[in-house]
């Protein structure tokens, strides 16, 4: 019956695009742990529904399973898992820290890296397990052309969330600037393993491999 309820709610959502209604219907019968279990072992439609629902109802414990689902065999599951994964990364802190992060992200999106640096450093000090805060700090440092500090922040982000594929891409950029092309390729390969749909990472790998061959020739 539970799988039927989730499927019905999901099909209704696809027709109506009513997110609050979908979340309410699923929340009435399913816990985050049950949705996580369904994401791992159900049929395609159930996995899609579970991935979508976890973005609305999941918590920190859901991030790992969504990270694994980024490489699911079904593209629909991968897309839903990606949206939910990124949503939970941003929400994965106390409400006050979440609001601080949104402000920092707004500054970084506007390339106001100098203005974003101090509040981001305060945020990672206040919320040292907040992986997305470290990612935003890395973006600040990278925007300020401080690649060593950016690399440190990217690695801190990955320490807290190994599936954070944008951080793997950022780490690869730092390695490229250090002319460590093998290290950059390794980071990009990890990015593609986590999220096979990142085509620009594949292109970068081919470019770097060609550069290495030319260097060895």
CSV table of N, CA, C and O in Angstrom, one decimal, residues 104 107-109 111-125 132-157 170-171 173-174 177:
chain,number,residue,atom,x,y,z
A,104,UNK,N,25.7,34.7,1.4
A,104,UNK,CA,27.1,34.5,0.8
A,104,UNK,C,27.0,34.1,-0.6
A,104,UNK,O,27.7,34.5,-1.5
A,107,UNK,N,26.3,36.9,-2.9
A,107,UNK,CA,27.5,37.7,-3.2
A,107,UNK,C,28.4,37.0,-4.2
A,107,UNK,O,28.9,37.6,-5.1
A,108,UNK,N,28.6,35.7,-4.0
A,108,UNK,CA,29.5,35.0,-4.9
A,108,UNK,C,28.9,34.9,-6.3
A,108,UNK,O,29.6,35.0,-7.3
A,109,UNK,N,27.6,34.8,-6.4
A,109,UNK,CA,26.9,34.7,-7.7
A,109,UNK,C,27.1,36.1,-8.4
A,109,UNK,O,27.2,36.1,-9.7
A,111,UNK,N,29.8,37.8,-8.2
A,111,UNK,CA,31.3,38.0,-8.2
A,111,UNK,C,31.8,39.0,-7.2
A,111,UNK,O,32.8,39.6,-7.5
A,112,UNK,N,31.1,39.2,-6.1
A,112,UNK,CA,31.5,40.1,-5.1
A,112,UNK,C,32.3,39.3,-4.0
A,112,UNK,O,31.9,39.2,-2.9
A,113,UNK,N,33.4,38.7,-4.5
A,113,UNK,CA,34.2,37.8,-3.7
A,113,UNK,C,34.8,38.4,-2.4
A,113,UNK,O,34.8,37.8,-1.3
A,114,UNK,N,35.3,39.6,-2.5
A,114,UNK,CA,35.9,40.3,-1.4
A,114,UNK,C,34.8,40.5,-0.3
A,114,UNK,O,35.1,40.4,0.9
A,115,UNK,N,33.6,40.9,-0.7
A,115,UNK,CA,32.6,41.2,0.2
A,115,UNK,C,32.1,39.9,0.9
A,115,UNK,O,31.7,39.9,2.0
A,116,UNK,N,32.2,38.8,0.1
A,116,UNK,CA,31.7,37.5,0.6
A,116,UNK,C,32.7,36.8,1.6
A,116,UNK,O,32.3,36.0,2.4
A,117,UNK,N,34.0,37.2,1.5
A,117,UNK,CA,35.0,36.4,2.2
A,117,UNK,C,34.8,36.4,3.7
A,117,UNK,O,34.8,35.4,4.3
A,118,UNK,N,34.7,37.6,4.3
A,118,UNK,CA,34.6,37.7,5.8
A,118,UNK,C,33.4,36.9,6.3
A,118,UNK,O,33.5,36.1,7.2
A,119,UNK,N,32.2,37.2,5.8
A,119,UNK,CA,31.0,36.4,6.3
A,119,UNK,C,31.1,34.9,6.1
A,119,UNK,O,30.6,34.1,6.9
A,120,UNK,N,31.8,34.5,5.0
A,120,UNK,CA,31.9,33.1,4.8
A,120,UNK,C,32.9,32.5,5.8
A,120,UNK,O,32.6,31.3,6.3
A,121,UNK,N,33.9,33.2,6.1
A,121,UNK,CA,34.9,32.7,7.1
A,121,UNK,C,34.2,32.6,8.5
A,121,UNK,O,34.4,31.6,9.2
A,122,UNK,N,33.4,33.5,8.8
A,122,UNK,CA,32.6,33.5,10.0
A,122,UNK,C,31.7,32.3,10.0
A,122,UNK,O,31.6,31.6,11.0
A,123,UNK,N,31.0,32.0,8.9
A,123,UNK,CA,30.1,30.9,8.8
A,123,UNK,C,30.8,29.6,9.0
A,123,UNK,O,30.3,28.7,9.7
A,124,UNK,N,31.9,29.4,8.4
A,124,UNK,CA,32.6,28.0,8.5
A,124,UNK,C,33.1,27.9,9.9
A,124,UNK,O,33.2,26.7,10.4
A,125,UNK,N,33.4,29.0,10.6
A,125,UNK,CA,33.8,28.9,12.0
A,125,UNK,C,32.6,28.6,12.9
A,125,UNK,O,32.7,27.8,13.8
A,132,UNK,N,28.6,22.9,2.4
A,132,UNK,CA,28.4,23.9,1.4
A,132,UNK,C,29.0,25.3,1.8
A,132,UNK,O,29.4,26.1,0.9
A,133,UNK,N,29.2,25.5,3.1
A,133,UNK,CA,29.8,26.7,3.5
A,133,UNK,C,31.3,26.7,3.1
A,133,UNK,O,31.8,27.7,2.6
A,134,UNK,N,31.9,25.5,3.2
A,134,UNK,CA,33.3,25.4,2.7
A,134,UNK,C,33.4,25.6,1.2
A,134,UNK,O,34.4,26.1,0.7
A,135,UNK,N,32.4,25.1,0.5
A,135,UNK,CA,32.4,25.2,-0.9
A,135,UNK,C,32.3,26.7,-1.3
A,135,UNK,O,33.0,27.1,-2.2
A,136,UNK,N,31.5,27.4,-0.6
A,136,UNK,CA,31.3,28.8,-0.9
A,136,UNK,C,32.6,29.6,-0.6
A,136,UNK,O,33.0,30.6,-1.2
A,137,UNK,N,33.3,29.2,0.5
A,137,UNK,CA,34.5,29.8,0.9
A,137,UNK,C,35.6,29.5,-0.2
A,137,UNK,O,36.4,30.4,-0.6
A,138,UNK,N,35.6,28.3,-0.7
A,138,UNK,CA,36.5,28.0,-1.8
A,138,UNK,C,36.3,28.9,-3.0
A,138,UNK,O,37.2,29.4,-3.7
A,139,UNK,N,35.0,29.1,-3.4
A,139,UNK,CA,34.6,30.0,-4.5
A,139,UNK,C,35.1,31.4,-4.2
A,139,UNK,O,35.6,32.1,-5.2
A,140,UNK,N,35.0,31.9,-3.0
A,140,UNK,CA,35.6,33.2,-2.6
A,140,UNK,C,37.0,33.3,-2.9
A,140,UNK,O,37.5,34.2,-3.6
A,141,UNK,N,37.8,32.3,-2.4
A,141,UNK,CA,39.2,32.3,-2.6
A,141,UNK,C,39.6,32.2,-4.0
A,141,UNK,O,40.6,32.9,-4.5
A,142,UNK,N,38.9,31.4,-4.8
A,142,UNK,CA,39.2,31.2,-6.2
A,142,UNK,C,38.9,32.5,-6.9
A,142,UNK,O,39.7,32.9,-7.8
A,143,UNK,N,37.8,33.2,-6.6
A,143,UNK,CA,37.5,34.5,-7.2
A,143,UNK,C,38.6,35.6,-6.9
A,143,UNK,O,38.7,36.5,-7.7
A,144,UNK,N,39.2,35.4,-5.8
A,144,UNK,CA,40.3,36.3,-5.3
A,144,UNK,C,41.7,35.9,-5.8
A,144,UNK,O,42.7,36.4,-5.3
A,145,UNK,N,41.7,34.9,-6.7
A,145,UNK,CA,43.0,34.3,-7.2
A,145,UNK,C,43.9,33.8,-6.2
A,145,UNK,O,45.1,33.9,-6.3
A,146,UNK,N,43.3,33.2,-5.1
A,146,UNK,CA,44.2,32.6,-4.1
A,146,UNK,C,43.9,31.1,-4.2
A,146,UNK,O,43.1,30.5,-3.4
A,147,UNK,N,44.6,30.4,-5.1
A,147,UNK,CA,44.3,29.0,-5.4
A,147,UNK,C,44.7,28.1,-4.2
A,147,UNK,O,44.0,27.1,-4.0
A,148,UNK,N,45.8,28.3,-3.5
A,148,UNK,CA,46.1,27.4,-2.4
A,148,UNK,C,45.0,27.4,-1.3
A,148,UNK,O,44.6,26.4,-0.8
A,149,UNK,N,44.5,28.6,-1.0
A,149,UNK,CA,43.4,28.7,0.0
A,149,UNK,C,42.2,28.1,-0.5
A,149,UNK,O,41.4,27.4,0.2
A,150,UNK,N,41.9,28.2,-1.8
A,150,UNK,CA,40.7,27.6,-2.4
A,150,UNK,C,40.8,26.1,-2.4
A,150,UNK,O,39.8,25.4,-2.0
A,151,UNK,N,42.0,25.6,-2.6
A,151,UNK,CA,42.2,24.1,-2.6
A,151,UNK,C,41.9,23.6,-1.2
A,151,UNK,O,41.3,22.6,-1.0
A,152,UNK,N,42.4,24.3,-0.2
A,152,UNK,CA,42.2,23.9,1.2
A,152,UNK,C,40.7,23.8,1.5
A,152,UNK,O,40.2,22.9,2.1
A,153,UNK,N,40.0,24.8,1.1
A,153,UNK,CA,38.5,24.9,1.3
A,153,UNK,C,37.8,23.8,0.6
A,153,UNK,O,36.8,23.2,1.1
A,154,UNK,N,38.2,23.6,-0.7
A,154,UNK,CA,37.5,22.5,-1.5
A,154,UNK,C,37.7,21.2,-0.8
A,154,UNK,O,36.8,20.3,-0.7
A,155,UNK,N,39.0,20.9,-0.3
A,155,UNK,CA,39.2,19.6,0.4
A,155,UNK,C,38.4,19.5,1.7
A,155,UNK,O,38.0,18.4,2.1
A,156,UNK,N,38.3,20.6,2.4
A,156,UNK,CA,37.4,20.6,3.6
A,156,UNK,C,36.0,20.3,3.3
A,156,UNK,O,35.3,19.5,4.0
A,157,UNK,N,35.5,20.8,2.2
A,157,UNK,CA,34.1,20.5,1.7
A,157,UNK,C,34.0,19.0,1.4
A,157,UNK,O,33.1,18.4,1.9
A,170,UNK,N,36.1,22.0,-8.7
A,170,UNK,CA,36.9,23.1,-8.2
A,170,UNK,C,38.3,22.7,-7.8
A,170,UNK,O,39.3,23.4,-8.1
A,171,UNK,N,38.4,21.5,-7.2
A,171,UNK,CA,39.7,21.0,-6.8
A,171,UNK,C,40.6,20.8,-8.1
A,171,UNK,O,41.8,21.1,-8.1
A,173,UNK,N,40.4,22.4,-10.9
A,173,UNK,CA,40.9,23.7,-11.3
A,173,UNK,C,42.1,24.2,-10.6
A,173,UNK,O,43.1,24.7,-11.1
A,174,UNK,N,42.1,24.0,-9.3
A,174,UNK,CA,43.3,24.3,-8.4
A,174,UNK,C,44.5,23.5,-8.8
A,174,UNK,O,45.6,24.0,-8.9
A,177,UNK,N,45.9,24.9,-12.1
A,177,UNK,CA,46.7,26.1,-11.9
A,177,UNK,C,48.1,25.8,-11.3
A,177,UNK,O,49.1,26.5,-11.5
